[in-house]
Amino acid sequence: MRTPILALVLCLTALPATAQRLPGTVVPERYTLWFAPDLDQETFRGRESIAVSLSAPATTITLHAAEITFGEVTIEDAGGSQPATVTLNEATETATLTVPRAIARGRALIRITYTGILNDKLRGFYLSKANGRKYAVSQMEATDARRAFPSFDEPAFKATFDITLMIDAADTAISNGRQVSDTPGPESGKRTIVFAPTPKMSSYLVALLVGDFVCRSGRSGATPIRVCSTPDKQGLTAFALSAAEQQVAFFNNYFGIPYPYEKLDIIGVPDFAAGAMENAGAVTFRERMLLVDEATASVAVRKSVASVISHELAHQWFGNLVTMKWWDDIWLNEGFATWAANKPLAVWKPEWKMDANAASETQAALGLDALRSTRAIHTQVETPAQINEVFDPIAYEKTGGVLGMIEAYVGPEPFRKGVASYLSKYSLGNAAGEDFWTEVTRVTEKPVNRIMKSFVEQPGAPMLSVQTTCVAGDTEVSLKQQRFVGAPGAPAAAPQTWTLPVCVKTATGPATCTIVTQAEQTIRAPGCGAAMVNADARGYYFTEYEPAAVAALATRTPPLTAVERISLLGDEWRMVRAGRHDIGVFLDLAAAFATDHTPEVLAAFAGRLGSVAGDIADTTERPAFQAWVQARLRPALDAIGLTDGLKDSDEVNSRRGRLLQLLSGDPAVQQRARELAEAYMARPSSLSPTLVSPVLQVAAAGGDAALYDRYVARMTASSAAPEEFYRYFNTLASFRDPALVKRTQQFALSPQARSQDAPQLFAQFLGSPATQDGTWALVKAEWPALTAKFGTFQGLPNIVGALGAFCSAEHAADIKAFFEAHPVPQAARALQQSLERIATCATVKTRQSPAFGKWLAAR
């Protein structure tokens, strides 16, 4: 599952579920499921039989069920069939079936009739609405299959699924298996669609979709592929189909294991909490993560859509074919899909520079690992709320970064063979983390097990403090490792060491790689000059250079690669925030990269310059600092021109858009953005698609009510291509007029804003110093409405996470007190991390302000 934010939609008005692992004495082997959704009444009927195996005689069987009304229940064994009574436990989301005569050891058959609701919480079997009609769709991960059918709803209980749907005659249905029959009836106005049995899989991978979906068909080798959507969006499916065809072919070859299912359906869903979900053979997506107007799409959207598709298709092997035993190893699913997703794209579209994408993802994870409140990759979880919280950058980006580091160390081909061997060995079964690293260690004959254990089983990330000396034409690199803690003045973390591959590259010699295992260790690398102690940015660690070494790396010949520049900027920013370096070291580094041609490098310092302006500079210093930013960056923009970009490459336009945002405080830049925005709204072909979003955003920052109204009108009219809708939707929070801010907030609370989208507007307002106080007051006042409208898959955790943008002890105390009175169990760790970020920001402001003042005065 690809999550734009935290995962698992759980309504806060429901009882919080407590720990309930099912005993392993009853194991499902085959589900036969029949569903009859009633879209008008927003309910469904269900019939199921579950073939199970008992390891011992029993008079009770417990399985999962939530929001299910049971009808007739029987259990049949060799001694015959007998009725069962049902005892529900809402707290544990379980149902216990009790029979008068003990069920014999061996095989038995559970038969259940029941009814359920098509809920509006984007979980289980739920209701989606678009174009004046209703759809029944599903999202089972992590613990919501139990809302669609009583089940052994844990990943280790893999079984086959025979699925049948009785639907309205004018609709169609999609599920995991290929369709094997479509017959009228048996009820009036209905048709019954039967799907082929699935291979063994976990309950969270079941997919059910009913509506007027239409599909575009293609093929990759022996695998038929369809990309499906609501009828009005069928013209936007061609790009996704091309991407999927290429990616299936790539993964078939890379893993050496054919795509595991008979067909592949990829479906855009109007209301969807996650970014996408890897249901076996029937992958579901938010529409904006799938549907592309190829005539007007920006390169950012093409890249994002292809990346999400690739992530979900990698899951067909990592997660579906081989599944983690329990959610504490969710990294085996999400981290592997994150790592693998860039691979086919790097072959298909080399101009997208996926290595820079991977470096940026690693930096995002390192930012979280700088907190004391981070977690280990392997974290014990029991309840649905705890499971929710481990769908985070640690499971995704950190694991992806660690896997990339190990791949670079052992070599791409040996690592590929190790991965393929692991998938083959545990095919159609379950595995734990140790199973993976044991197999890769065996195949590669490298200490992958020791590296993985040190990164998977302890929280945080190592910091390598570097000192270099030129000795007889070589560079002697002295390293000290310890856990990095990003809060200035914080007590040192308890001693931790990692087993980690480190590659050093000097200005004049090739990279030298070794395994660092000690708290202090020395590496000798050929050549002298500035030494990059994370060559090619493949290592998952922080690096602390001396300030003079940072300056030398910034101007080194030959220059650092783009990914190395991204890594160096990230490292130096965190050294500043930790109080290990003065802010001027980072700002001088950013100035050295101001003319960089790589958009991802500009992105690596863009937001951080905003943090300096908002969190460190006081009101008297801000104009001088903004003038310094203008002086450093305006020449780069002038060199390429603030034009419509129609004659330039996507890379040039991506750079132009980033510079436009960085210089948005310049009235001349704002005016030019307004002109380009007006021209675009009058004639969309007048502006490069890659420039549209930054132009609209910068124009909005100085925009008035007339421009706001035009944005809303264009957004409302943008019913087809999701990108066009979100171009305007995402800029509404950029308007700064208080009356317009209020209008956007009211819109976000209204039924007109989808619950999957509205939290983003609140998060944007909370992230801006100009609007965060008023928005936080509104959040507190409207808390009941927010909890009713937003799920905790994305909504409330997204808002809780955005609160980390505050920067004072007073705000931290207020936020802490509020959530003590209004707890959100599914965002407990997100709250802890936000409070830590606030405390760190307040301390950074106090500690860096004098250094910043001196630095600014010297400029």
mmCIF file of C-alpha atoms in Angstrom, residues 422-727:
data_model
loop_
_atom_site.group_PDB
_atom_site.id
_atom_site.type_symbol
_atom_site.label_atom_id
_atom_site.label_comp_id
_atom_site.label_asym_id
_atom_site.label_seq_id
_atom_site.Cartn_x
_atom_site.Cartn_y
_atom_site.Cartn_z
ATOM 1 C CA TYR A 422 14.133 -15.547 -0.926
ATOM 2 C CA LEU A 423 10.972 -15.053 -2.995
ATOM 3 C CA SER A 424 11.224 -18.523 -4.475
ATOM 4 C CA LYS A 425 11.842 -20.202 -1.125
ATOM 5 C CA TYR A 426 8.826 -18.605 0.610
ATOM 6 C CA SER A 427 6.489 -18.406 -2.407
ATOM 7 C CA LEU A 428 2.771 -18.449 -1.439
ATOM 8 C CA GLY A 429 3.802 -18.495 2.212
ATOM 9 C CA ASN A 430 4.861 -16.202 5.018
ATOM 10 C CA ALA A 431 8.259 -15.023 6.176
ATOM 11 C CA ALA A 432 9.912 -13.000 8.915
ATOM 12 C CA GLY A 433 12.759 -10.521 8.625
ATOM 13 C CA GLU A 434 15.333 -13.072 9.680
ATOM 14 C CA ASP A 435 14.230 -15.357 6.839
ATOM 15 C CA PHE A 436 15.083 -12.628 4.330
ATOM 16 C CA TRP A 437 18.504 -11.689 5.588
ATOM 17 C CA THR A 438 19.491 -15.309 6.213
ATOM 18 C CA GLU A 439 18.769 -16.182 2.587
ATOM 19 C CA VAL A 440 20.518 -13.134 1.131
ATOM 20 C CA THR A 441 23.536 -13.764 3.367
ATOM 21 C CA ARG A 442 23.711 -17.344 2.102
ATOM 22 C CA VAL A 443 23.501 -16.339 -1.559
ATOM 23 C CA THR A 444 25.836 -13.321 -1.477
ATOM 24 C CA GLU A 445 28.299 -14.711 1.071
ATOM 25 C CA LYS A 446 28.445 -11.235 2.628
ATOM 26 C CA PRO A 447 27.476 -10.286 6.240
ATOM 27 C CA VAL A 448 24.057 -8.995 5.224
ATOM 28 C CA ASN A 449 22.579 -10.564 8.362
ATOM 29 C CA ARG A 450 24.752 -8.435 10.648
ATOM 30 C CA ILE A 451 24.036 -5.241 8.709
ATOM 31 C CA MET A 452 20.293 -5.857 8.599
ATOM 32 C CA LYS A 453 19.993 -6.788 12.266
ATOM 33 C CA SER A 454 21.763 -3.624 13.360
ATOM 34 C CA PHE A 455 19.430 -1.440 11.286
ATOM 35 C CA VAL A 456 16.189 -3.371 11.763
ATOM 36 C CA GLU A 457 16.302 -4.080 15.471
ATOM 37 C CA GLN A 458 17.406 -0.744 16.942
ATOM 38 C CA PRO A 459 15.899 2.722 16.527
ATOM 39 C CA GLY A 460 17.552 5.750 15.012
ATOM 40 C CA ALA A 461 20.502 5.988 12.664
ATOM 41 C CA PRO A 462 24.266 6.302 13.082
ATOM 42 C CA MET A 463 26.206 9.521 12.759
ATOM 43 C CA LEU A 464 29.760 9.282 11.482
ATOM 44 C CA SER A 465 31.950 12.124 12.717
ATOM 45 C CA VAL A 466 34.729 12.587 10.181
ATOM 46 C CA GLN A 467 38.306 13.822 10.384
ATOM 47 C CA THR A 468 40.614 13.495 7.391
ATOM 48 C CA THR A 469 44.380 13.702 6.923
ATOM 49 C CA CYS A 470 46.416 13.447 3.734
ATOM 50 C CA VAL A 471 49.174 10.861 4.272
ATOM 51 C CA ALA A 472 51.624 10.024 1.472
ATOM 52 C CA GLY A 473 49.096 10.709 -1.274
ATOM 53 C CA ASP A 474 46.237 8.887 0.458
ATOM 54 C CA THR A 475 43.475 10.156 2.706
ATOM 55 C CA GLU A 476 43.251 8.726 6.191
ATOM 56 C CA VAL A 477 39.634 9.008 7.334
ATOM 57 C CA SER A 478 39.004 8.716 11.058
ATOM 58 C CA LEU A 479 35.401 7.856 11.901
ATOM 59 C CA LYS A 480 33.503 7.903 15.174
ATOM 60 C CA GLN A 481 29.996 6.489 15.161
ATOM 61 C CA GLN A 482 27.160 7.121 17.568
ATOM 62 C CA ARG A 483 23.402 7.487 17.350
ATOM 63 C CA PHE A 484 22.437 10.884 16.022
ATOM 64 C CA VAL A 485 19.966 12.880 18.127
ATOM 65 C CA GLY A 486 18.652 15.961 16.380
ATOM 66 C CA ALA A 487 17.685 18.044 19.412
ATOM 67 C CA PRO A 488 20.315 20.630 20.398
ATOM 68 C CA GLY A 489 21.596 20.229 23.928
ATOM 69 C CA ALA A 490 19.756 16.947 24.403
ATOM 70 C CA PRO A 491 21.428 14.289 26.554
ATOM 71 C CA ALA A 492 23.490 11.857 24.534
ATOM 72 C CA ALA A 493 21.671 8.747 23.408
ATOM 73 C CA ALA A 494 22.560 5.454 25.022
ATOM 74 C CA PRO A 495 25.589 3.910 23.284
ATOM 75 C CA GLN A 496 24.628 2.271 19.997
ATOM 76 C CA THR A 497 26.760 0.978 17.158
ATOM 77 C CA TRP A 498 25.797 -0.307 13.753
ATOM 78 C CA THR A 499 27.370 -2.624 11.242
ATOM 79 C CA LEU A 500 27.324 -0.467 8.166
ATOM 80 C CA PRO A 501 28.960 -0.297 4.746
ATOM 81 C CA VAL A 502 30.833 2.969 4.241
ATOM 82 C CA CYS A 503 32.235 4.180 0.936
ATOM 83 C CA VAL A 504 34.718 7.053 0.815
ATOM 84 C CA LYS A 505 35.547 8.928 -2.395
ATOM 85 C CA THR A 506 38.249 11.590 -2.546
ATOM 86 C CA ALA A 507 38.600 14.252 -5.207
ATOM 87 C CA THR A 508 41.347 12.325 -6.987
ATOM 88 C CA GLY A 509 40.752 8.642 -6.247
ATOM 89 C CA PRO A 510 38.161 5.902 -6.721
ATOM 90 C CA ALA A 511 35.661 4.991 -4.000
ATOM 91 C CA THR A 512 36.947 2.792 -1.182
ATOM 92 C CA CYS A 513 34.343 0.711 0.635
ATOM 93 C CA THR A 514 34.517 -1.195 3.901
ATOM 94 C CA ILE A 515 32.337 -2.384 6.755
ATOM 95 C CA VAL A 516 32.403 -0.202 9.864
ATOM 96 C CA THR A 517 31.596 -2.096 13.042
ATOM 97 C CA GLN A 518 33.386 -0.216 15.823
ATOM 98 C CA ALA A 519 32.664 3.026 17.631
ATOM 99 C CA GLU A 520 35.941 4.327 16.215
ATOM 100 C CA GLN A 521 37.500 3.125 12.990
ATOM 101 C CA THR A 522 39.908 4.380 10.313
ATOM 102 C CA ILE A 523 39.665 4.006 6.534
ATOM 103 C CA ARG A 524 42.465 4.745 4.073
ATOM 104 C CA ALA A 525 41.326 5.945 0.657
ATOM 105 C CA PRO A 526 43.510 6.630 -2.410
ATOM 106 C CA GLY A 527 44.038 10.266 -3.354
ATOM 107 C CA CYS A 528 43.754 13.454 -1.382
ATOM 108 C CA GLY A 529 41.437 16.442 -1.415
ATOM 109 C CA ALA A 530 37.913 16.776 -0.050
ATOM 110 C CA ALA A 531 36.573 13.328 0.852
ATOM 111 C CA MET A 532 32.883 12.401 0.530
ATOM 112 C CA VAL A 533 32.207 9.828 3.244
ATOM 113 C CA ASN A 534 28.977 8.637 1.629
ATOM 114 C CA ALA A 535 29.970 8.060 -1.969
ATOM 115 C CA ASP A 536 26.977 8.090 -4.314
ATOM 116 C CA ALA A 537 24.785 8.760 -1.242
ATOM 117 C CA ARG A 538 23.974 5.071 -0.860
ATOM 118 C CA GLY A 539 24.638 4.892 2.881
ATOM 119 C CA TYR A 540 21.873 5.229 5.433
ATOM 120 C CA TYR A 541 23.616 7.399 8.016
ATOM 121 C CA PHE A 542 24.342 10.975 9.009
ATOM 122 C CA THR A 543 27.788 12.412 8.354
ATOM 123 C CA GLU A 544 29.350 15.169 10.434
ATOM 124 C CA TYR A 545 32.181 16.961 8.640
ATOM 125 C CA GLU A 546 34.242 19.805 10.012
ATOM 126 C CA PRO A 547 32.954 23.166 8.663
ATOM 127 C CA ALA A 548 36.053 23.639 6.508
ATOM 128 C CA ALA A 549 35.468 20.212 4.966
ATOM 129 C CA VAL A 550 31.858 21.150 4.126
ATOM 130 C CA ALA A 551 33.076 24.229 2.260
ATOM 131 C CA ALA A 552 35.714 22.166 0.444
ATOM 132 C CA LEU A 553 33.144 19.563 -0.649
ATOM 133 C CA ALA A 554 30.841 22.302 -1.950
ATOM 134 C CA THR A 555 33.493 23.570 -4.371
ATOM 135 C CA ARG A 556 35.358 20.337 -5.061
ATOM 136 C CA THR A 557 36.706 19.465 -8.497
ATOM 137 C CA PRO A 558 35.361 17.172 -9.803
ATOM 138 C CA PRO A 559 32.091 18.259 -8.208
ATOM 139 C CA LEU A 560 29.915 16.037 -6.073
ATOM 140 C CA THR A 561 27.178 14.186 -7.923
ATOM 141 C CA ALA A 562 23.594 15.424 -7.584
ATOM 142 C CA VAL A 563 22.714 12.701 -5.067
ATOM 143 C CA GLU A 564 25.830 13.514 -3.055
ATOM 144 C CA ARG A 565 24.829 17.183 -2.961
ATOM 145 C CA ILE A 566 21.370 16.200 -1.710
ATOM 146 C CA SER A 567 22.982 14.051 0.985
ATOM 147 C CA LEU A 568 25.440 16.762 2.047
ATOM 148 C CA LEU A 569 22.690 19.389 2.332
ATOM 149 C CA GLY A 570 20.618 17.037 4.464
ATOM 150 C CA ASP A 571 23.517 16.198 6.744
ATOM 151 C CA GLU A 572 24.523 19.810 7.252
ATOM 152 C CA TRP A 573 20.993 20.979 7.990
ATOM 153 C CA ARG A 574 20.710 18.390 10.730
ATOM 154 C CA MET A 575 24.080 19.300 12.205
ATOM 155 C CA VAL A 576 22.812 22.880 12.461
ATOM 156 C CA ARG A 577 19.539 21.861 14.088
ATOM 157 C CA ALA A 578 21.402 19.643 16.534
ATOM 158 C CA GLY A 579 23.587 22.584 17.537
ATOM 159 C CA ARG A 580 26.736 20.921 16.241
ATOM 160 C CA HIS A 581 27.374 23.628 13.602
ATOM 161 C CA ASP A 582 26.358 27.263 13.238
ATOM 162 C CA ILE A 583 23.618 28.136 10.761
ATOM 163 C CA GLY A 584 26.089 29.964 8.541
ATOM 164 C CA VAL A 585 27.752 26.708 7.495
ATOM 165 C CA PHE A 586 24.484 25.496 5.985
ATOM 166 C CA LEU A 587 23.621 28.844 4.400
ATOM 167 C CA ASP A 588 27.036 29.106 2.743
ATOM 168 C CA LEU A 589 26.578 25.575 1.431
ATOM 169 C CA ALA A 590 23.147 26.467 0.027
ATOM 170 C CA ALA A 591 24.664 29.545 -1.620
ATOM 171 C CA ALA A 592 27.314 27.369 -3.281
ATOM 172 C CA PHE A 593 24.535 25.231 -4.803
ATOM 173 C CA ALA A 594 22.265 28.146 -5.757
ATOM 174 C CA THR A 595 22.975 27.750 -9.462
ATOM 175 C CA ASP A 596 22.589 23.962 -9.388
ATOM 176 C CA HIS A 597 20.795 22.570 -12.434
ATOM 177 C CA THR A 598 19.171 19.647 -10.610
ATOM 178 C CA PRO A 599 15.656 20.446 -9.316
ATOM 179 C CA GLU A 600 15.993 17.903 -6.489
ATOM 180 C CA VAL A 601 19.077 19.732 -5.197
ATOM 181 C CA LEU A 602 17.175 23.015 -5.146
ATOM 182 C CA ALA A 603 14.363 21.223 -3.322
ATOM 183 C CA ALA A 604 16.877 20.005 -0.741
ATOM 184 C CA PHE A 605 17.449 23.526 0.521
ATOM 185 C CA ALA A 606 14.294 25.377 -0.577
ATOM 186 C CA GLY A 607 12.106 24.504 2.380
ATOM 187 C CA ARG A 608 15.021 24.873 4.776
ATOM 188 C CA LEU A 609 15.592 28.464 3.692
ATOM 189 C CA GLY A 610 11.943 29.035 4.541
ATOM 190 C CA SER A 611 12.548 27.537 7.981
ATOM 191 C CA VAL A 612 15.440 29.931 8.541
ATOM 192 C CA ALA A 613 13.236 32.880 7.597
ATOM 193 C CA GLY A 614 10.292 31.729 9.693
ATOM 194 C CA ASP A 615 11.921 30.096 12.713
ATOM 195 C CA ILE A 616 15.344 31.689 13.219
ATOM 196 C CA ALA A 617 15.317 35.181 11.712
ATOM 197 C CA ASP A 618 13.452 37.753 13.767
ATOM 198 C CA THR A 619 11.192 40.364 12.200
ATOM 199 C CA THR A 620 14.006 42.898 11.926
ATOM 200 C CA GLU A 621 16.347 40.425 10.225
ATOM 201 C CA ARG A 622 13.854 38.932 7.805
ATOM 202 C CA PRO A 623 14.060 41.629 5.081
ATOM 203 C CA ALA A 624 17.867 41.424 4.980
ATOM 204 C CA PHE A 625 17.763 37.643 4.807
ATOM 205 C CA GLN A 626 15.176 37.706 2.027
ATOM 206 C CA ALA A 627 17.406 40.141 0.143
ATOM 207 C CA TRP A 628 20.311 37.719 0.524
ATOM 208 C CA VAL A 629 18.164 34.874 -0.851
ATOM 209 C CA GLN A 630 17.100 37.050 -3.763
ATOM 210 C CA ALA A 631 20.687 38.016 -4.536
ATOM 211 C CA ARG A 632 21.827 34.393 -4.593
ATOM 212 C CA LEU A 633 18.931 32.864 -6.510
ATOM 213 C CA ARG A 634 17.611 35.577 -8.812
ATOM 214 C CA PRO A 635 20.606 35.271 -11.207
ATOM 215 C CA ALA A 636 19.780 31.583 -11.652
ATOM 216 C CA LEU A 637 16.184 32.434 -12.548
ATOM 217 C CA ASP A 638 17.239 35.311 -14.803
ATOM 218 C CA ALA A 639 19.604 32.973 -16.655
ATOM 219 C CA ILE A 640 16.735 30.745 -17.780
ATOM 220 C CA GLY A 641 14.044 33.419 -17.723
ATOM 221 C CA LEU A 642 10.617 33.495 -16.144
ATOM 222 C CA THR A 643 8.968 32.401 -19.371
ATOM 223 C CA ASP A 644 6.119 30.084 -20.306
ATOM 224 C CA GLY A 645 8.621 27.233 -20.720
ATOM 225 C CA LEU A 646 7.040 25.899 -23.891
ATOM 226 C CA LYS A 647 10.410 25.577 -25.640
ATOM 227 C CA ASP A 648 12.322 24.108 -22.675
ATOM 228 C CA SER A 649 12.876 20.631 -21.290
ATOM 229 C CA ASP A 650 11.017 19.250 -18.285
ATOM 230 C CA GLU A 651 14.212 19.496 -16.231
ATOM 231 C CA VAL A 652 14.666 23.190 -17.025
ATOM 232 C CA ASN A 653 11.018 23.865 -16.261
ATOM 233 C CA SER A 654 11.186 21.911 -13.000
ATOM 234 C CA ARG A 655 14.140 24.083 -12.014
ATOM 235 C CA ARG A 656 12.334 27.236 -13.128
ATOM 236 C CA GLY A 657 9.284 26.285 -11.065
ATOM 237 C CA ARG A 658 11.369 25.640 -7.974
ATOM 238 C CA LEU A 659 13.176 28.985 -8.318
ATOM 239 C CA LEU A 660 9.852 30.708 -8.859
ATOM 240 C CA GLN A 661 8.633 29.364 -5.510
ATOM 241 C CA LEU A 662 11.874 30.288 -3.740
ATOM 242 C CA LEU A 663 11.644 33.851 -5.029
ATOM 243 C CA SER A 664 7.905 34.276 -4.509
ATOM 244 C CA GLY A 665 8.463 37.154 -2.084
ATOM 245 C CA ASP A 666 9.725 39.323 -4.931
ATOM 246 C CA PRO A 667 6.845 41.560 -6.150
ATOM 247 C CA ALA A 668 8.123 41.365 -9.725
ATOM 248 C CA VAL A 669 8.108 37.573 -9.581
ATOM 249 C CA GLN A 670 4.606 37.585 -8.101
ATOM 250 C CA GLN A 671 3.383 39.895 -10.839
ATOM 251 C CA ARG A 672 4.898 37.737 -13.577
ATOM 252 C CA ALA A 673 3.343 34.640 -11.997
ATOM 253 C CA ARG A 674 -0.041 36.400 -12.005
ATOM 254 C CA GLU A 675 0.367 37.178 -15.706
ATOM 255 C CA LEU A 676 1.272 33.577 -16.512
ATOM 256 C CA ALA A 677 -1.630 32.290 -14.400
ATOM 257 C CA GLU A 678 -4.115 34.585 -16.148
ATOM 258 C CA ALA A 679 -2.804 33.467 -19.530
ATOM 259 C CA TYR A 680 -3.061 29.811 -18.531
ATOM 260 C CA MET A 681 -6.650 30.141 -17.360
ATOM 261 C CA ALA A 682 -7.540 31.848 -20.620
ATOM 262 C CA ARG A 683 -5.616 29.372 -22.790
ATOM 263 C CA PRO A 684 -4.174 26.263 -21.046
ATOM 264 C CA SER A 685 -1.757 25.573 -23.895
ATOM 265 C CA SER A 686 0.052 28.849 -23.139
ATOM 266 C CA LEU A 687 2.110 27.388 -20.279
ATOM 267 C CA SER A 688 4.313 24.322 -19.876
ATOM 268 C CA PRO A 689 2.417 21.716 -17.790
ATOM 269 C CA THR A 690 5.410 21.445 -15.471
ATOM 270 C CA LEU A 691 5.100 25.149 -14.579
ATOM 271 C CA VAL A 692 1.358 25.298 -13.976
ATOM 272 C CA SER A 693 1.310 24.337 -10.283
ATOM 273 C CA PRO A 694 4.160 26.623 -9.143
ATOM 274 C CA VAL A 695 2.764 29.511 -11.203
ATOM 275 C CA LEU A 696 -0.722 29.125 -9.718
ATOM 276 C CA GLN A 697 0.723 28.838 -6.216
ATOM 277 C CA VAL A 698 2.903 31.946 -6.424
ATOM 278 C CA ALA A 699 0.112 33.937 -8.031
ATOM 279 C CA ALA A 700 -2.217 32.873 -5.195
ATOM 280 C CA ALA A 701 0.228 34.071 -2.520
ATOM 281 C CA GLY A 702 -0.481 37.651 -3.588
ATOM 282 C CA GLY A 703 -3.912 36.960 -4.984
ATOM 283 C CA ASP A 704 -7.228 38.680 -4.274
ATOM 284 C CA ALA A 705 -10.831 37.501 -4.093
ATOM 285 C CA ALA A 706 -11.283 37.815 -7.845
ATOM 286 C CA LEU A 707 -8.407 35.430 -8.513
ATOM 287 C CA TYR A 708 -9.634 33.082 -5.783
ATOM 288 C CA ASP A 709 -13.066 32.931 -7.384
ATOM 289 C CA ARG A 710 -11.525 32.093 -10.743
ATOM 290 C CA TYR A 711 -9.499 29.284 -9.145
ATOM 291 C CA VAL A 712 -12.613 27.851 -7.504
ATOM 292 C CA ALA A 713 -14.532 28.052 -10.767
ATOM 293 C CA ARG A 714 -11.757 26.269 -12.664
ATOM 294 C CA MET A 715 -11.434 23.654 -9.912
ATOM 295 C CA THR A 716 -15.159 22.971 -9.970
ATOM 296 C CA ALA A 717 -15.114 22.645 -13.743
ATOM 297 C CA SER A 718 -12.158 20.245 -13.672
ATOM 298 C CA SER A 719 -14.236 17.090 -13.410
ATOM 299 C CA ALA A 720 -12.156 14.873 -15.687
ATOM 300 C CA ALA A 721 -8.379 15.036 -15.194
ATOM 301 C CA PRO A 722 -7.500 14.781 -11.503
ATOM 302 C CA GLU A 723 -4.297 16.769 -11.982
ATOM 303 C CA GLU A 724 -6.190 19.830 -13.181
ATOM 304 C CA PHE A 725 -8.537 19.686 -10.197
ATOM 305 C CA TYR A 726 -5.665 19.401 -7.710
ATOM 306 C CA ARG A 727 -3.671 22.150 -9.382
#
